[in-house]
Amino acid sequence: ACYETFFLLKLTAKKSMKTFSETQRYAKAVYRLAYEAKSLDVLEKDFLKLKEILDQSSDLKKFIKNPTYKYSVINNVIDALAKHFSFSDLFSRFLKVLNKNRRFFFLEKIVNNFFDLLLNERGEILATLKLSHTISDSEKADIAKKLDDILKKKINISFSVDPSLLVGSILQIGSTMIDTSAKTRLNNLLNK
């Protein structure tokens, strides 16, 4: 009851702010609660589980993004998810507060904001590198080290292969994207 009261007081203030700021506030509020309760590692696992579920289920994504579902329907889904995936009590209540405040459709953005905040608090930066071909583990380690040295922070980088790039790569660090792929260059030429 104490957590829910805190959420309701803290998160319903200033509803006129932009969506991005609002989703950041929700992520920050649940982060602080978990930090103060010394259960940040548990909350991180819950967010990771939810992120995996969202990545695997387009139906759940559609459900979450649809703001027209009734409060009771969303609560039933939250209860089912919490039971099936063993979400912590804090995380389950947080999801219900989002529902109560009619902000459940922001959940995917809040998940992303939470991980941005978590990495920032750890002094890390999240990056993704899409390549046109596979590279060795030593090449991956070398790229990660060079990015660490350039940015003066620990880079948490994930690699993927996208053969449609033809050659080159797309590096995304936070909201900054560096695209050196032949696919993009070719598209730019065709558009001119």
PDB file of C-alpha atoms in Angstrom:
ATOM      1  CA  ALA A   1       0.000   0.000   0.000  1.00  0.00           C
ATOM      2  CA  CYS A   2       2.885   2.366   0.787  1.00  0.00           C
ATOM      3  CA  TYR A   3       4.473   1.815  -2.631  1.00  0.00           C
ATOM      4  CA  GLU A   4       1.175   2.332  -4.447  1.00  0.00           C
ATOM      5  CA  THR A   5       0.511   5.566  -2.584  1.00  0.00           C
ATOM      6  CA  PHE A   6       3.995   6.781  -3.444  1.00  0.00           C
ATOM      7  CA  PHE A   7       3.468   5.921  -7.113  1.00  0.00           C
ATOM      8  CA  LEU A   8       0.102   7.634  -7.278  1.00  0.00           C
ATOM      9  CA  LEU A   9       1.383  10.810  -5.667  1.00  0.00           C
ATOM     10  CA  LYS A  10       4.673  10.926  -7.513  1.00  0.00           C
ATOM     11  CA  LEU A  11       3.556   9.891 -10.978  1.00  0.00           C
ATOM     12  CA  THR A  12       0.268  11.702 -11.441  1.00  0.00           C
ATOM     13  CA  ALA A  13       1.842  15.136 -11.003  1.00  0.00           C
ATOM     14  CA  LYS A  14       2.429  17.334 -14.057  1.00  0.00           C
ATOM     15  CA  LYS A  15       0.504  15.220 -16.587  1.00  0.00           C
ATOM     16  CA  SER A  16       0.838  17.975 -19.170  1.00  0.00           C
ATOM     17  CA  MET A  17       4.538  17.156 -19.770  1.00  0.00           C
ATOM     18  CA  LYS A  18       5.656  15.431 -22.959  1.00  0.00           C
ATOM     19  CA  THR A  19       5.304  11.657 -23.333  1.00  0.00           C
ATOM     20  CA  PHE A  20       9.052  11.092 -23.368  1.00  0.00           C
ATOM     21  CA  SER A  21       9.489  12.924 -20.066  1.00  0.00           C
ATOM     22  CA  GLU A  22       6.528  11.081 -18.589  1.00  0.00           C
ATOM     23  CA  THR A  23       7.909   7.675 -19.504  1.00  0.00           C
ATOM     24  CA  GLN A  24      11.273   8.682 -18.065  1.00  0.00           C
ATOM     25  CA  ARG A  25       9.607   9.703 -14.802  1.00  0.00           C
ATOM     26  CA  TYR A  26       7.867   6.347 -14.463  1.00  0.00           C
ATOM     27  CA  ALA A  27      11.133   4.516 -15.135  1.00  0.00           C
ATOM     28  CA  LYS A  28      12.980   6.723 -12.668  1.00  0.00           C
ATOM     29  CA  ALA A  29      10.339   6.316  -9.947  1.00  0.00           C
ATOM     30  CA  VAL A  30      10.387   2.514 -10.056  1.00  0.00           C
ATOM     31  CA  TYR A  31      14.191   2.554 -10.265  1.00  0.00           C
ATOM     32  CA  ARG A  32      14.409   4.684  -7.106  1.00  0.00           C
ATOM     33  CA  LEU A  33      11.944   2.497  -5.234  1.00  0.00           C
ATOM     34  CA  ALA A  34      13.915  -0.631  -6.067  1.00  0.00           C
ATOM     35  CA  TYR A  35      17.212   1.088  -5.243  1.00  0.00           C
ATOM     36  CA  GLU A  36      15.935   2.200  -1.835  1.00  0.00           C
ATOM     37  CA  ALA A  37      14.533  -1.286  -1.155  1.00  0.00           C
ATOM     38  CA  LYS A  38      17.877  -2.799  -2.234  1.00  0.00           C
ATOM     39  CA  SER A  39      16.071  -4.901  -4.838  1.00  0.00           C
ATOM     40  CA  LEU A  40      17.377  -3.314  -8.013  1.00  0.00           C
ATOM     41  CA  ASP A  41      18.778  -6.626  -9.257  1.00  0.00           C
ATOM     42  CA  VAL A  42      15.330  -8.243  -8.900  1.00  0.00           C
ATOM     43  CA  LEU A  43      13.662  -5.363 -10.745  1.00  0.00           C
ATOM     44  CA  GLU A  44      16.260  -5.561 -13.517  1.00  0.00           C
ATOM     45  CA  LYS A  45      15.469  -9.271 -13.984  1.00  0.00           C
ATOM     46  CA  ASP A  46      11.751  -8.475 -14.181  1.00  0.00           C
ATOM     47  CA  PHE A  47      12.334  -5.788 -16.794  1.00  0.00           C
ATOM     48  CA  LEU A  48      14.582  -8.185 -18.744  1.00  0.00           C
ATOM     49  CA  LYS A  49      11.874 -10.858 -18.684  1.00  0.00           C
ATOM     50  CA  LEU A  50       9.292  -8.372 -19.884  1.00  0.00           C
ATOM     51  CA  LYS A  51      11.601  -7.129 -22.639  1.00  0.00           C
ATOM     52  CA  GLU A  52      12.131 -10.711 -23.842  1.00  0.00           C
ATOM     53  CA  ILE A  53       8.387 -11.334 -23.805  1.00  0.00           C
ATOM     54  CA  LEU A  54       7.737  -8.169 -25.807  1.00  0.00           C
ATOM     55  CA  ASP A  55      10.460  -9.083 -28.305  1.00  0.00           C
ATOM     56  CA  GLN A  56       8.877 -12.496 -28.843  1.00  0.00           C
ATOM     57  CA  SER A  57       5.168 -11.640 -28.832  1.00  0.00           C
ATOM     58  CA  SER A  58       3.746  -9.246 -31.387  1.00  0.00           C
ATOM     59  CA  ASP A  59       0.271  -9.938 -29.971  1.00  0.00           C
ATOM     60  CA  LEU A  60       1.304  -8.692 -26.526  1.00  0.00           C
ATOM     61  CA  LYS A  61       2.899  -5.605 -28.099  1.00  0.00           C
ATOM     62  CA  LYS A  62      -0.348  -4.836 -29.906  1.00  0.00           C
ATOM     63  CA  PHE A  63      -2.318  -5.379 -26.704  1.00  0.00           C
ATOM     64  CA  ILE A  64      -0.082  -3.039 -24.701  1.00  0.00           C
ATOM     65  CA  LYS A  65      -0.091  -0.288 -27.324  1.00  0.00           C
ATOM     66  CA  ASN A  66      -3.879  -0.263 -27.537  1.00  0.00           C
ATOM     67  CA  PRO A  67      -5.156   2.280 -24.972  1.00  0.00           C
ATOM     68  CA  THR A  68      -8.809   1.247 -25.411  1.00  0.00           C
ATOM     69  CA  TYR A  69      -8.777  -1.913 -23.267  1.00  0.00           C
ATOM     70  CA  LYS A  70     -10.692  -1.751 -20.000  1.00  0.00           C
ATOM     71  CA  TYR A  71      -8.870  -1.418 -16.711  1.00  0.00           C
ATOM     72  CA  SER A  72     -10.035  -4.851 -15.534  1.00  0.00           C
ATOM     73  CA  VAL A  73      -8.885  -6.589 -18.722  1.00  0.00           C
ATOM     74  CA  ILE A  74      -5.389  -5.110 -18.438  1.00  0.00           C
ATOM     75  CA  ASN A  75      -5.218  -6.013 -14.733  1.00  0.00           C
ATOM     76  CA  ASN A  76      -6.113  -9.615 -15.586  1.00  0.00           C
ATOM     77  CA  VAL A  77      -3.302  -9.721 -18.153  1.00  0.00           C
ATOM     78  CA  ILE A  78      -0.874  -8.217 -15.619  1.00  0.00           C
ATOM     79  CA  ASP A  79      -1.877 -10.845 -13.045  1.00  0.00           C
ATOM     80  CA  ALA A  80      -1.442 -13.648 -15.598  1.00  0.00           C
ATOM     81  CA  LEU A  81       1.993 -12.363 -16.665  1.00  0.00           C
ATOM     82  CA  ALA A  82       3.108 -11.863 -13.065  1.00  0.00           C
ATOM     83  CA  LYS A  83       2.064 -15.373 -12.111  1.00  0.00           C
ATOM     84  CA  HIS A  84       3.465 -17.096 -15.215  1.00  0.00           C
ATOM     85  CA  PHE A  85       6.814 -15.261 -15.208  1.00  0.00           C
ATOM     86  CA  SER A  86       7.163 -14.890 -11.412  1.00  0.00           C
ATOM     87  CA  PHE A  87       7.408 -11.108 -11.443  1.00  0.00           C
ATOM     88  CA  SER A  88       8.297  -9.494  -8.139  1.00  0.00           C
ATOM     89  CA  ASP A  89       5.591  -7.828  -6.086  1.00  0.00           C
ATOM     90  CA  LEU A  90       7.105  -4.383  -6.735  1.00  0.00           C
ATOM     91  CA  PHE A  91       7.106  -4.919 -10.499  1.00  0.00           C
ATOM     92  CA  SER A  92       3.546  -6.257 -10.539  1.00  0.00           C
ATOM     93  CA  ARG A  93       2.308  -3.285  -8.529  1.00  0.00           C
ATOM     94  CA  PHE A  94       4.211  -0.932 -10.807  1.00  0.00           C
ATOM     95  CA  LEU A  95       2.450  -2.402 -13.848  1.00  0.00           C
ATOM     96  CA  LYS A  96      -0.891  -1.979 -12.083  1.00  0.00           C
ATOM     97  CA  VAL A  97      -0.109   1.648 -11.278  1.00  0.00           C
ATOM     98  CA  LEU A  98       0.593   2.231 -14.974  1.00  0.00           C
ATOM     99  CA  ASN A  99      -2.787   0.704 -15.713  1.00  0.00           C
ATOM    100  CA  LYS A 100      -4.543   2.740 -13.012  1.00  0.00           C
ATOM    101  CA  ASN A 101      -3.022   5.939 -14.407  1.00  0.00           C
ATOM    102  CA  ARG A 102      -4.060   4.862 -17.933  1.00  0.00           C
ATOM    103  CA  ARG A 103      -0.413   4.783 -19.044  1.00  0.00           C
ATOM    104  CA  PHE A 104      -0.038   1.063 -19.689  1.00  0.00           C
ATOM    105  CA  PHE A 105       0.297   1.732 -23.422  1.00  0.00           C
ATOM    106  CA  PHE A 106       3.611   3.494 -22.658  1.00  0.00           C
ATOM    107  CA  LEU A 107       5.074   0.274 -21.232  1.00  0.00           C
ATOM    108  CA  GLU A 108       7.525  -0.446 -24.058  1.00  0.00           C
ATOM    109  CA  LYS A 109       8.961   3.070 -23.868  1.00  0.00           C
ATOM    110  CA  ILE A 110       9.201   2.822 -20.085  1.00  0.00           C
ATOM    111  CA  VAL A 111      11.130  -0.452 -20.414  1.00  0.00           C
ATOM    112  CA  ASN A 112      13.618   1.255 -22.748  1.00  0.00           C
ATOM    113  CA  ASN A 113      13.879   4.270 -20.441  1.00  0.00           C
ATOM    114  CA  PHE A 114      14.529   1.982 -17.469  1.00  0.00           C
ATOM    115  CA  PHE A 115      17.458   0.293 -19.208  1.00  0.00           C
ATOM    116  CA  ASP A 116      18.841   3.657 -20.356  1.00  0.00           C
ATOM    117  CA  LEU A 117      18.690   4.856 -16.753  1.00  0.00           C
ATOM    118  CA  LEU A 118      20.210   1.650 -15.408  1.00  0.00           C
ATOM    119  CA  LEU A 119      23.126   1.786 -17.836  1.00  0.00           C
ATOM    120  CA  ASN A 120      23.658   5.485 -17.196  1.00  0.00           C
ATOM    121  CA  GLU A 121      23.741   4.915 -13.428  1.00  0.00           C
ATOM    122  CA  ARG A 122      26.359   2.205 -13.981  1.00  0.00           C
ATOM    123  CA  GLY A 123      28.382   4.537 -16.204  1.00  0.00           C
ATOM    124  CA  GLU A 124      27.692   2.416 -19.281  1.00  0.00           C
ATOM    125  CA  ILE A 125      26.327   3.243 -22.715  1.00  0.00           C
ATOM    126  CA  LEU A 126      24.123   0.933 -24.765  1.00  0.00           C
ATOM    127  CA  ALA A 127      25.120   0.466 -28.399  1.00  0.00           C
ATOM    128  CA  THR A 128      24.133  -1.778 -31.286  1.00  0.00           C
ATOM    129  CA  LEU A 129      26.201  -2.571 -34.338  1.00  0.00           C
ATOM    130  CA  LYS A 130      24.567  -4.108 -37.404  1.00  0.00           C
ATOM    131  CA  LEU A 131      27.067  -5.580 -39.831  1.00  0.00           C
ATOM    132  CA  SER A 132      26.712  -6.939 -43.346  1.00  0.00           C
ATOM    133  CA  HIS A 133      28.721 -10.044 -42.384  1.00  0.00           C
ATOM    134  CA  THR A 134      29.787 -11.998 -39.317  1.00  0.00           C
ATOM    135  CA  ILE A 135      32.930 -11.113 -37.402  1.00  0.00           C
ATOM    136  CA  SER A 136      35.017 -13.032 -34.880  1.00  0.00           C
ATOM    137  CA  ASP A 137      34.778 -12.674 -31.115  1.00  0.00           C
ATOM    138  CA  SER A 138      38.213 -11.028 -31.030  1.00  0.00           C
ATOM    139  CA  GLU A 139      37.058  -8.434 -33.586  1.00  0.00           C
ATOM    140  CA  LYS A 140      33.961  -7.774 -31.464  1.00  0.00           C
ATOM    141  CA  ALA A 141      36.118  -7.299 -28.368  1.00  0.00           C
ATOM    142  CA  ASP A 142      38.431  -4.958 -30.299  1.00  0.00           C
ATOM    143  CA  ILE A 143      35.492  -2.830 -31.499  1.00  0.00           C
ATOM    144  CA  ALA A 144      34.058  -2.659 -27.971  1.00  0.00           C
ATOM    145  CA  LYS A 145      37.439  -1.611 -26.532  1.00  0.00           C
ATOM    146  CA  LYS A 146      37.917   1.103 -29.170  1.00  0.00           C
ATOM    147  CA  LEU A 147      34.445   2.494 -28.452  1.00  0.00           C
ATOM    148  CA  ASP A 148      35.196   2.426 -24.692  1.00  0.00           C
ATOM    149  CA  ASP A 149      38.385   4.411 -25.323  1.00  0.00           C
ATOM    150  CA  ILE A 150      36.704   6.947 -27.618  1.00  0.00           C
ATOM    151  CA  LEU A 151      33.670   7.598 -25.425  1.00  0.00           C
ATOM    152  CA  LYS A 152      35.509   7.228 -22.088  1.00  0.00           C
ATOM    153  CA  LYS A 153      32.686   5.021 -20.782  1.00  0.00           C
ATOM    154  CA  LYS A 154      31.959   1.319 -20.665  1.00  0.00           C
ATOM    155  CA  ILE A 155      30.059   0.358 -23.814  1.00  0.00           C
ATOM    156  CA  ASN A 156      27.452  -2.387 -23.590  1.00  0.00           C
ATOM    157  CA  ILE A 157      27.334  -3.358 -27.270  1.00  0.00           C
ATOM    158  CA  SER A 158      25.273  -5.955 -29.091  1.00  0.00           C
ATOM    159  CA  PHE A 159      26.171  -7.195 -32.546  1.00  0.00           C
ATOM    160  CA  SER A 160      23.872  -8.452 -35.287  1.00  0.00           C
ATOM    161  CA  VAL A 161      24.189  -9.392 -38.937  1.00  0.00           C
ATOM    162  CA  ASP A 162      21.944  -7.885 -41.620  1.00  0.00           C
ATOM    163  CA  PRO A 163      22.918  -9.157 -45.088  1.00  0.00           C
ATOM    164  CA  SER A 164      20.621  -6.574 -46.710  1.00  0.00           C
ATOM    165  CA  LEU A 165      23.211  -3.899 -45.827  1.00  0.00           C
ATOM    166  CA  LEU A 166      25.384  -5.333 -48.656  1.00  0.00           C
ATOM    167  CA  VAL A 167      28.604  -3.921 -47.139  1.00  0.00           C
ATOM    168  CA  GLY A 168      29.329  -1.581 -44.258  1.00  0.00           C
ATOM    169  CA  SER A 169      27.552  -1.205 -40.942  1.00  0.00           C
ATOM    170  CA  ILE A 170      25.080   0.758 -38.848  1.00  0.00           C
ATOM    171  CA  LEU A 171      26.256   1.808 -35.389  1.00  0.00           C
ATOM    172  CA  GLN A 172      23.735   3.194 -32.919  1.00  0.00           C
ATOM    173  CA  ILE A 173      24.904   4.663 -29.636  1.00  0.00           C
ATOM    174  CA  GLY A 174      21.962   5.951 -27.644  1.00  0.00           C
ATOM    175  CA  SER A 175      20.044   8.137 -30.092  1.00  0.00           C
ATOM    176  CA  THR A 176      23.049   8.735 -32.381  1.00  0.00           C
ATOM    177  CA  MET A 177      23.256   6.627 -35.531  1.00  0.00           C
ATOM    178  CA  ILE A 178      26.229   6.254 -37.869  1.00  0.00           C
ATOM    179  CA  ASP A 179      25.238   4.524 -41.094  1.00  0.00           C
ATOM    180  CA  THR A 180      28.033   3.495 -43.482  1.00  0.00           C
ATOM    181  CA  SER A 181      26.068   0.768 -45.261  1.00  0.00           C
ATOM    182  CA  ALA A 182      26.018   0.440 -49.027  1.00  0.00           C
ATOM    183  CA  LYS A 183      22.259  -0.074 -48.827  1.00  0.00           C
ATOM    184  CA  THR A 184      21.737   3.439 -47.439  1.00  0.00           C
ATOM    185  CA  ARG A 185      24.189   4.995 -49.880  1.00  0.00           C
ATOM    186  CA  LEU A 186      22.438   3.257 -52.778  1.00  0.00           C
ATOM    187  CA  ASN A 187      19.014   4.401 -51.549  1.00  0.00           C
ATOM    188  CA  ASN A 188      20.307   7.976 -51.231  1.00  0.00           C
ATOM    189  CA  LEU A 189      21.603   7.874 -54.812  1.00  0.00           C
ATOM    190  CA  LEU A 190      18.322   6.490 -56.098  1.00  0.00           C
ATOM    191  CA  ASN A 191      16.354   9.193 -54.263  1.00  0.00           C
ATOM    192  CA  LYS A 192      18.475  11.916 -55.903  1.00  0.00           C
TER     193      LYS A 192
END
